[in-house]
JSON list of C-alpha atoms in Angstrom, two decimals:
[
{"chain": "F", "resi": 71, "resn": "UNK", "atom": "CA", "xyz": [104.71, 131.29, 121.00]},
{"chain": "F", "resi": 72, "resn": "UNK", "atom": "CA", "xyz": [106.08, 127.45, 120.18]},
{"chain": "F", "resi": 73, "resn": "UNK", "atom": "CA", "xyz": [107.33, 125.60, 123.34]},
{"chain": "F", "resi": 74, "resn": "UNK", "atom": "CA", "xyz": [110.17, 123.25, 122.79]},
{"chain": "F", "resi": 75, "resn": "UNK", "atom": "CA", "xyz": [109.85, 119.36, 122.17]},
{"chain": "F", "resi": 76, "resn": "UNK", "atom": "CA", "xyz": [111.86, 116.25, 121.66]},
{"chain": "F", "resi": 77, "resn": "UNK", "atom": "CA", "xyz": [110.89, 113.06, 119.76]},
{"chain": "F", "resi": 78, "resn": "UNK", "atom": "CA", "xyz": [111.19, 109.67, 120.76]},
{"chain": "F", "resi": 79, "resn": "UNK", "atom": "CA", "xyz": [112.45, 106.99, 118.60]},
{"chain": "F", "resi": 80, "resn": "UNK", "atom": "CA", "xyz": [112.43, 107.74, 114.86]},
{"chain": "F", "resi": 81, "resn": "UNK", "atom": "CA", "xyz": [111.08, 105.42, 112.60]},
{"chain": "F", "resi": 82, "resn": "UNK", "atom": "CA", "xyz": [108.18, 105.45, 110.16]},
{"chain": "F", "resi": 83, "resn": "UNK", "atom": "CA", "xyz": [104.99, 106.63, 113.33]},
{"chain": "F", "resi": 84, "resn": "UNK", "atom": "CA", "xyz": [108.08, 110.05, 114.14]},
{"chain": "F", "resi": 85, "resn": "UNK", "atom": "CA", "xyz": [106.45, 110.63, 110.39]},
{"chain": "F", "resi": 86, "resn": "UNK", "atom": "CA", "xyz": [103.25, 110.82, 111.21]},
{"chain": "F", "resi": 87, "resn": "UNK", "atom": "CA", "xyz": [103.44, 113.13, 114.65]},
{"chain": "F", "resi": 88, "resn": "UNK", "atom": "CA", "xyz": [106.11, 115.11, 112.68]},
{"chain": "F", "resi": 89, "resn": "UNK", "atom": "CA", "xyz": [103.30, 116.10, 110.13]},
{"chain": "F", "resi": 90, "resn": "UNK", "atom": "CA", "xyz": [101.20, 116.12, 112.87]},
{"chain": "F", "resi": 91, "resn": "UNK", "atom": "CA", "xyz": [103.17, 118.65, 115.44]},
{"chain": "F", "resi": 92, "resn": "UNK", "atom": "CA", "xyz": [103.52, 120.80, 112.37]},
{"chain": "F", "resi": 93, "resn": "UNK", "atom": "CA", "xyz": [100.14, 120.82, 111.44]},
{"chain": "F", "resi": 94, "resn": "UNK", "atom": "CA", "xyz": [99.54, 121.64, 115.07]},
{"chain": "F", "resi": 95, "resn": "UNK", "atom": "CA", "xyz": [102.02, 124.89, 115.16]},
{"chain": "F", "resi": 96, "resn": "UNK", "atom": "CA", "xyz": [102.18, 124.41, 119.49]},
{"chain": "F", "resi": 97, "resn": "UNK", "atom": "CA", "xyz": [105.87, 122.81, 119.39]},
{"chain": "F", "resi": 98, "resn": "UNK", "atom": "CA", "xyz": [109.12, 122.78, 117.54]},
{"chain": "F", "resi": 99, "resn": "UNK", "atom": "CA", "xyz": [111.10, 120.25, 117.40]},
{"chain": "F", "resi": 100, "resn": "UNK", "atom": "CA", "xyz": [114.44, 120.15, 118.67]},
{"chain": "F", "resi": 101, "resn": "UNK", "atom": "CA", "xyz": [115.47, 116.99, 117.73]},
{"chain": "F", "resi": 102, "resn": "UNK", "atom": "CA", "xyz": [114.62, 112.97, 117.35]},
{"chain": "F", "resi": 103, "resn": "UNK", "atom": "CA", "xyz": [116.17, 110.60, 120.11]},
{"chain": "F", "resi": 104, "resn": "UNK", "atom": "CA", "xyz": [116.64, 106.94, 118.46]},
{"chain": "F", "resi": 105, "resn": "UNK", "atom": "CA", "xyz": [119.97, 104.03, 118.71]},
{"chain": "F", "resi": 106, "resn": "UNK", "atom": "CA", "xyz": [123.32, 105.38, 119.45]},
{"chain": "F", "resi": 107, "resn": "UNK", "atom": "CA", "xyz": [124.27, 104.67, 115.49]},
{"chain": "F", "resi": 108, "resn": "UNK", "atom": "CA", "xyz": [121.97, 107.05, 114.33]},
{"chain": "F", "resi": 109, "resn": "UNK", "atom": "CA", "xyz": [122.75, 110.23, 116.00]},
{"chain": "F", "resi": 110, "resn": "UNK", "atom": "CA", "xyz": [123.15, 112.67, 113.75]},
{"chain": "F", "resi": 111, "resn": "UNK", "atom": "CA", "xyz": [121.24, 110.72, 110.88]},
{"chain": "F", "resi": 112, "resn": "UNK", "atom": "CA", "xyz": [118.55, 112.99, 109.75]},
{"chain": "F", "resi": 113, "resn": "UNK", "atom": "CA", "xyz": [114.20, 112.19, 109.87]},
{"chain": "F", "resi": 114, "resn": "UNK", "atom": "CA", "xyz": [112.48, 114.85, 107.54]},
{"chain": "F", "resi": 115, "resn": "UNK", "atom": "CA", "xyz": [115.03, 117.04, 108.21]},
{"chain": "F", "resi": 116, "resn": "UNK", "atom": "CA", "xyz": [114.72, 116.83, 112.18]},
{"chain": "F", "resi": 117, "resn": "UNK", "atom": "CA", "xyz": [117.74, 116.05, 113.62]},
{"chain": "F", "resi": 118, "resn": "UNK", "atom": "CA", "xyz": [118.98, 112.35, 115.96]},
{"chain": "F", "resi": 119, "resn": "UNK", "atom": "CA", "xyz": [120.31, 114.51, 118.24]},
{"chain": "F", "resi": 120, "resn": "UNK", "atom": "CA", "xyz": [120.98, 111.57, 120.55]},
{"chain": "F", "resi": 121, "resn": "UNK", "atom": "CA", "xyz": [120.31, 108.23, 122.60]},
{"chain": "F", "resi": 122, "resn": "UNK", "atom": "CA", "xyz": [118.34, 107.03, 125.48]},
{"chain": "F", "resi": 123, "resn": "UNK", "atom": "CA", "xyz": [121.19, 107.98, 128.16]},
{"chain": "F", "resi": 124, "resn": "UNK", "atom": "CA", "xyz": [121.52, 111.73, 126.22]},
{"chain": "F", "resi": 125, "resn": "UNK", "atom": "CA", "xyz": [118.32, 112.56, 128.37]},
{"chain": "F", "resi": 126, "resn": "UNK", "atom": "CA", "xyz": [119.37, 113.14, 131.84]},
{"chain": "F", "resi": 127, "resn": "UNK", "atom": "CA", "xyz": [120.70, 116.58, 130.61]},
{"chain": "F", "resi": 128, "resn": "UNK", "atom": "CA", "xyz": [118.77, 117.33, 128.00]},
{"chain": "F", "resi": 129, "resn": "UNK", "atom": "CA", "xyz": [116.12, 117.16, 130.25]},
{"chain": "F", "resi": 130, "resn": "UNK", "atom": "CA", "xyz": [118.07, 120.25, 132.14]},
{"chain": "F", "resi": 131, "resn": "UNK", "atom": "CA", "xyz": [117.20, 122.08, 128.98]},
{"chain": "F", "resi": 132, "resn": "UNK", "atom": "CA", "xyz": [113.93, 120.73, 127.27]},
{"chain": "F", "resi": 133, "resn": "UNK", "atom": "CA", "xyz": [111.04, 120.14, 129.24]},
{"chain": "F", "resi": 134, "resn": "UNK", "atom": "CA", "xyz": [108.53, 118.37, 126.35]},
{"chain": "F", "resi": 135, "resn": "UNK", "atom": "CA", "xyz": [109.52, 115.02, 124.79]},
{"chain": "F", "resi": 136, "resn": "UNK", "atom": "CA", "xyz": [106.10, 112.72, 122.92]},
{"chain": "F", "resi": 137, "resn": "UNK", "atom": "CA", "xyz": [107.01, 109.37, 122.37]},
{"chain": "F", "resi": 138, "resn": "UNK", "atom": "CA", "xyz": [107.30, 108.76, 118.74]},
{"chain": "F", "resi": 139, "resn": "UNK", "atom": "CA", "xyz": [107.63, 105.08, 118.33]},
{"chain": "F", "resi": 140, "resn": "UNK", "atom": "CA", "xyz": [104.67, 102.48, 116.82]},
{"chain": "F", "resi": 141, "resn": "UNK", "atom": "CA", "xyz": [102.85, 100.27, 118.52]},
{"chain": "F", "resi": 142, "resn": "UNK", "atom": "CA", "xyz": [102.08, 96.61, 116.23]},
{"chain": "F", "resi": 143, "resn": "UNK", "atom": "CA", "xyz": [102.78, 93.15, 117.83]},
{"chain": "F", "resi": 144, "resn": "UNK", "atom": "CA", "xyz": [103.92, 94.61, 121.40]},
{"chain": "F", "resi": 145, "resn": "UNK", "atom": "CA", "xyz": [104.39, 97.78, 123.17]},
{"chain": "F", "resi": 146, "resn": "UNK", "atom": "CA", "xyz": [106.80, 97.37, 125.41]},
{"chain": "F", "resi": 147, "resn": "UNK", "atom": "CA", "xyz": [109.44, 99.90, 124.51]},
{"chain": "F", "resi": 148, "resn": "UNK", "atom": "CA", "xyz": [106.59, 102.46, 124.32]},
{"chain": "F", "resi": 149, "resn": "UNK", "atom": "CA", "xyz": [105.83, 102.11, 127.80]},
{"chain": "F", "resi": 150, "resn": "UNK", "atom": "CA", "xyz": [110.14, 101.97, 128.74]},
{"chain": "F", "resi": 151, "resn": "UNK", "atom": "CA", "xyz": [110.38, 104.80, 127.01]},
{"chain": "F", "resi": 152, "resn": "UNK", "atom": "CA", "xyz": [107.08, 107.05, 128.78]},
{"chain": "F", "resi": 153, "resn": "UNK", "atom": "CA", "xyz": [108.03, 105.40, 131.74]},
{"chain": "F", "resi": 154, "resn": "UNK", "atom": "CA", "xyz": [111.29, 106.80, 131.82]},
{"chain": "F", "resi": 155, "resn": "UNK", "atom": "CA", "xyz": [110.15, 110.50, 130.50]},
{"chain": "F", "resi": 156, "resn": "UNK", "atom": "CA", "xyz": [107.61, 110.58, 133.56]},
{"chain": "F", "resi": 157, "resn": "UNK", "atom": "CA", "xyz": [110.67, 109.72, 135.60]},
{"chain": "F", "resi": 158, "resn": "UNK", "atom": "CA", "xyz": [113.03, 112.16, 134.17]},
{"chain": "F", "resi": 159, "resn": "UNK", "atom": "CA", "xyz": [110.17, 114.61, 134.90]},
{"chain": "F", "resi": 160, "resn": "UNK", "atom": "CA", "xyz": [109.50, 115.86, 131.05]},
{"chain": "F", "resi": 161, "resn": "UNK", "atom": "CA", "xyz": [106.64, 117.21, 130.47]},
{"chain": "F", "resi": 162, "resn": "UNK", "atom": "CA", "xyz": [104.48, 114.46, 127.84]},
{"chain": "F", "resi": 163, "resn": "UNK", "atom": "CA", "xyz": [101.88, 117.01, 125.70]},
{"chain": "F", "resi": 164, "resn": "UNK", "atom": "CA", "xyz": [98.99, 115.38, 123.87]},
{"chain": "F", "resi": 165, "resn": "UNK", "atom": "CA", "xyz": [98.71, 115.86, 120.64]},
{"chain": "F", "resi": 166, "resn": "UNK", "atom": "CA", "xyz": [95.95, 117.08, 118.27]},
{"chain": "F", "resi": 167, "resn": "UNK", "atom": "CA", "xyz": [96.24, 117.50, 114.54]},
{"chain": "F", "resi": 168, "resn": "UNK", "atom": "CA", "xyz": [93.97, 120.44, 113.53]},
{"chain": "F", "resi": 169, "resn": "UNK", "atom": "CA", "xyz": [92.12, 117.92, 111.09]},
{"chain": "F", "resi": 170, "resn": "UNK", "atom": "CA", "xyz": [91.54, 115.65, 113.75]},
{"chain": "F", "resi": 171, "resn": "UNK", "atom": "CA", "xyz": [88.11, 116.29, 115.35]},
{"chain": "F", "resi": 172, "resn": "UNK", "atom": "CA", "xyz": [87.98, 116.30, 120.29]},
{"chain": "F", "resi": 173, "resn": "UNK", "atom": "CA", "xyz": [84.84, 116.73, 120.98]},
{"chain": "F", "resi": 174, "resn": "UNK", "atom": "CA", "xyz": [84.81, 119.48, 124.22]},
{"chain": "F", "resi": 175, "resn": "UNK", "atom": "CA", "xyz": [83.15, 116.92, 126.06]},
{"chain": "F", "resi": 176, "resn": "UNK", "atom": "CA", "xyz": [85.98, 114.04, 125.72]},
{"chain": "F", "resi": 177, "resn": "UNK", "atom": "CA", "xyz": [89.32, 113.74, 127.56]},
{"chain": "F", "resi": 178, "resn": "UNK", "atom": "CA", "xyz": [92.82, 112.92, 126.43]},
{"chain": "F", "resi": 179, "resn": "UNK", "atom": "CA", "xyz": [95.90, 112.21, 128.83]},
{"chain": "F", "resi": 180, "resn": "UNK", "atom": "CA", "xyz": [98.81, 113.11, 128.41]},
{"chain": "F", "resi": 181, "resn": "UNK", "atom": "CA", "xyz": [101.42, 111.68, 126.13]},
{"chain": "F", "resi": 182, "resn": "UNK", "atom": "CA", "xyz": [98.82, 110.41, 123.61]},
{"chain": "F", "resi": 183, "resn": "UNK", "atom": "CA", "xyz": [99.37, 111.45, 120.11]},
{"chain": "F", "resi": 184, "resn": "UNK", "atom": "CA", "xyz": [95.06, 112.33, 117.60]},
{"chain": "F", "resi": 185, "resn": "UNK", "atom": "CA", "xyz": [96.31, 112.09, 114.04]},
{"chain": "F", "resi": 186, "resn": "UNK", "atom": "CA", "xyz": [94.93, 113.17, 110.78]},
{"chain": "F", "resi": 187, "resn": "UNK", "atom": "CA", "xyz": [91.19, 113.15, 110.05]},
{"chain": "F", "resi": 188, "resn": "UNK", "atom": "CA", "xyz": [90.72, 110.76, 113.61]},
{"chain": "F", "resi": 189, "resn": "UNK", "atom": "CA", "xyz": [87.41, 111.82, 115.47]},
{"chain": "F", "resi": 190, "resn": "UNK", "atom": "CA", "xyz": [86.82, 111.13, 118.71]},
{"chain": "F", "resi": 191, "resn": "UNK", "atom": "CA", "xyz": [83.55, 112.41, 120.27]},
{"chain": "F", "resi": 192, "resn": "UNK", "atom": "CA", "xyz": [81.69, 113.05, 123.67]},
{"chain": "F", "resi": 193, "resn": "UNK", "atom": "CA", "xyz": [82.32, 111.51, 125.82]},
{"chain": "F", "resi": 194, "resn": "UNK", "atom": "CA", "xyz": [85.09, 110.05, 124.84]},
{"chain": "F", "resi": 195, "resn": "UNK", "atom": "CA", "xyz": [87.96, 109.37, 127.49]},
{"chain": "F", "resi": 196, "resn": "UNK", "atom": "CA", "xyz": [91.17, 108.15, 125.49]},
{"chain": "F", "resi": 197, "resn": "UNK", "atom": "CA", "xyz": [94.04, 106.68, 128.07]},
{"chain": "F", "resi": 198, "resn": "UNK", "atom": "CA", "xyz": [97.60, 107.65, 128.16]},
{"chain": "F", "resi": 199, "resn": "UNK", "atom": "CA", "xyz": [100.38, 107.08, 125.66]},
{"chain": "F", "resi": 200, "resn": "UNK", "atom": "CA", "xyz": [97.85, 106.43, 123.51]},
{"chain": "F", "resi": 201, "resn": "UNK", "atom": "CA", "xyz": [97.73, 106.51, 119.46]},
{"chain": "F", "resi": 202, "resn": "UNK", "atom": "CA", "xyz": [94.44, 106.96, 117.99]},
{"chain": "F", "resi": 203, "resn": "UNK", "atom": "CA", "xyz": [95.84, 106.85, 114.44]},
{"chain": "F", "resi": 204, "resn": "UNK", "atom": "CA", "xyz": [94.75, 108.50, 111.30]},
{"chain": "F", "resi": 205, "resn": "UNK", "atom": "CA", "xyz": [90.59, 108.51, 110.10]},
{"chain": "F", "resi": 206, "resn": "UNK", "atom": "CA", "xyz": [90.48, 106.78, 113.39]},
{"chain": "F", "resi": 207, "resn": "UNK", "atom": "CA", "xyz": [86.81, 106.99, 114.99]},
{"chain": "F", "resi": 208, "resn": "UNK", "atom": "CA", "xyz": [86.85, 106.53, 118.52]},
{"chain": "F", "resi": 209, "resn": "UNK", "atom": "CA", "xyz": [82.17, 107.50, 119.35]},
{"chain": "F", "resi": 210, "resn": "UNK", "atom": "CA", "xyz": [80.64, 108.86, 122.45]},
{"chain": "F", "resi": 211, "resn": "UNK", "atom": "CA", "xyz": [80.90, 107.42, 125.87]},
{"chain": "F", "resi": 212, "resn": "UNK", "atom": "CA", "xyz": [84.13, 104.64, 125.16]},
{"chain": "F", "resi": 213, "resn": "UNK", "atom": "CA", "xyz": [86.80, 104.06, 127.59]},
{"chain": "F", "resi": 214, "resn": "UNK", "atom": "CA", "xyz": [90.62, 103.93, 125.89]},
{"chain": "F", "resi": 215, "resn": "UNK", "atom": "CA", "xyz": [93.16, 102.61, 128.56]},
{"chain": "F", "resi": 216, "resn": "UNK", "atom": "CA", "xyz": [96.64, 103.60, 128.53]},
{"chain": "F", "resi": 217, "resn": "UNK", "atom": "CA", "xyz": [99.05, 102.65, 126.34]},
{"chain": "F", "resi": 218, "resn": "UNK", "atom": "CA", "xyz": [96.85, 101.45, 123.36]},
{"chain": "F", "resi": 219, "resn": "UNK", "atom": "CA", "xyz": [97.73, 102.02, 119.47]},
{"chain": "F", "resi": 220, "resn": "UNK", "atom": "CA", "xyz": [93.84, 102.17, 117.54]},
{"chain": "F", "resi": 221, "resn": "UNK", "atom": "CA", "xyz": [95.00, 101.95, 114.77]},
{"chain": "F", "resi": 222, "resn": "UNK", "atom": "CA", "xyz": [94.01, 103.19, 110.57]},
{"chain": "F", "resi": 223, "resn": "UNK", "atom": "CA", "xyz": [90.38, 103.92, 110.15]},
{"chain": "F", "resi": 224, "resn": "UNK", "atom": "CA", "xyz": [89.55, 102.34, 113.14]},
{"chain": "F", "resi": 225, "resn": "UNK", "atom": "CA", "xyz": [85.89, 102.10, 114.73]},
{"chain": "F", "resi": 226, "resn": "UNK", "atom": "CA", "xyz": [85.38, 102.18, 118.28]},
{"chain": "F", "resi": 227, "resn": "UNK", "atom": "CA", "xyz": [81.65, 102.11, 118.58]},
{"chain": "F", "resi": 228, "resn": "UNK", "atom": "CA", "xyz": [79.58, 103.93, 121.23]},
{"chain": "F", "resi": 229, "resn": "UNK", "atom": "CA", "xyz": [80.22, 102.93, 125.46]},
{"chain": "F", "resi": 230, "resn": "UNK", "atom": "CA", "xyz": [82.73, 100.20, 124.26]},
{"chain": "F", "resi": 231, "resn": "UNK", "atom": "CA", "xyz": [85.82, 99.98, 127.10]},
{"chain": "F", "resi": 232, "resn": "UNK", "atom": "CA", "xyz": [89.59, 98.86, 124.58]},
{"chain": "F", "resi": 233, "resn": "UNK", "atom": "CA", "xyz": [91.90, 97.64, 127.78]},
{"chain": "F", "resi": 234, "resn": "UNK", "atom": "CA", "xyz": [95.31, 99.16, 128.52]},
{"chain": "F", "resi": 235, "resn": "UNK", "atom": "CA", "xyz": [98.33, 97.89, 125.67]},
{"chain": "F", "resi": 236, "resn": "UNK", "atom": "CA", "xyz": [95.75, 96.98, 122.94]},
{"chain": "F", "resi": 237, "resn": "UNK", "atom": "CA", "xyz": [96.39, 97.41, 119.90]},
{"chain": "F", "resi": 238, "resn": "UNK", "atom": "CA", "xyz": [93.18, 97.54, 117.46]},
{"chain": "F", "resi": 239, "resn": "UNK", "atom": "CA", "xyz": [94.14, 96.85, 113.77]},
{"chain": "F", "resi": 240, "resn": "UNK", "atom": "CA", "xyz": [93.22, 99.01, 110.69]},
{"chain": "F", "resi": 241, "resn": "UNK", "atom": "CA", "xyz": [89.48, 99.67, 109.70]},
{"chain": "F", "resi": 242, "resn": "UNK", "atom": "CA", "xyz": [88.65, 96.99, 113.04]},
{"chain": "F", "resi": 243, "resn": "UNK", "atom": "CA", "xyz": [84.77, 97.29, 114.08]},
{"chain": "F", "resi": 244, "resn": "UNK", "atom": "CA", "xyz": [83.99, 97.23, 117.78]},
{"chain": "F", "resi": 245, "resn": "UNK", "atom": "CA", "xyz": [80.25, 96.80, 118.41]},
{"chain": "F", "resi": 246, "resn": "UNK", "atom": "CA", "xyz": [78.29, 98.92, 120.39]},
{"chain": "F", "resi": 247, "resn": "UNK", "atom": "CA", "xyz": [79.19, 98.41, 123.96]},
{"chain": "F", "resi": 248, "resn": "UNK", "atom": "CA", "xyz": [81.80, 96.07, 123.88]},
{"chain": "F", "resi": 249, "resn": "UNK", "atom": "CA", "xyz": [84.95, 95.10, 124.80]},
{"chain": "F", "resi": 250, "resn": "UNK", "atom": "CA", "xyz": [88.57, 94.25, 123.59]},
{"chain": "F", "resi": 251, "resn": "UNK", "atom": "CA", "xyz": [91.95, 93.64, 124.71]},
{"chain": "F", "resi": 252, "resn": "UNK", "atom": "CA", "xyz": [94.87, 91.91, 123.02]},
{"chain": "F", "resi": 253, "resn": "UNK", "atom": "CA", "xyz": [95.78, 91.62, 119.48]},
{"chain": "F", "resi": 254, "resn": "UNK", "atom": "CA", "xyz": [92.87, 92.79, 117.38]},
{"chain": "F", "resi": 255, "resn": "UNK", "atom": "CA", "xyz": [93.94, 92.19, 113.83]},
{"chain": "F", "resi": 256, "resn": "UNK", "atom": "CA", "xyz": [92.89, 94.37, 111.06]},
{"chain": "F", "resi": 257, "resn": "UNK", "atom": "CA", "xyz": [89.31, 94.37, 108.93]},
{"chain": "F", "resi": 258, "resn": "UNK", "atom": "CA", "xyz": [88.65, 92.44, 112.69]},
{"chain": "F", "resi": 259, "resn": "UNK", "atom": "CA", "xyz": [84.27, 92.67, 113.86]},
{"chain": "F", "resi": 260, "resn": "UNK", "atom": "CA", "xyz": [85.14, 92.35, 118.08]},
{"chain": "F", "resi": 261, "resn": "UNK", "atom": "CA", "xyz": [81.05, 91.35, 118.67]}
]
């Protein structure tokens, strides 16, 4: 039986998460929370049913929510919204595409979304409120701290540590047993 879920944020990243949720078939999307002036608009057929101030009332009926706002230059809004969900006692599930591979020996924390064709290998640890985007590779023994966005096609080699709040750009690669933090632009090589 599918569980009800709210999506927090109705932009481009929301569309990608909708597709993952539909494919995963664990949650039924009840609606999207966005700006007040966007209420009643639709995102891929799902209605924007409220704004942040409606969350306390919605929590009485819907126990699950996930942040569906992306993170490029800054993730301040993602962190704020995730904290608000936790304060309101929403359950923030891990969402994993059925087209991704996550080792049974890896750990993925709450509120994190693993997108299509991502690979998370053995003994990798991914923190809370993260995005592991399409075709990203997270190798063995990697630690990804909270509120990180690993972009499309990024390669995080074994034993590396990606510090909290980092944006790791599309197609970037980090050498094994290295560290990264801050804004890593697309196509970077991190040693």
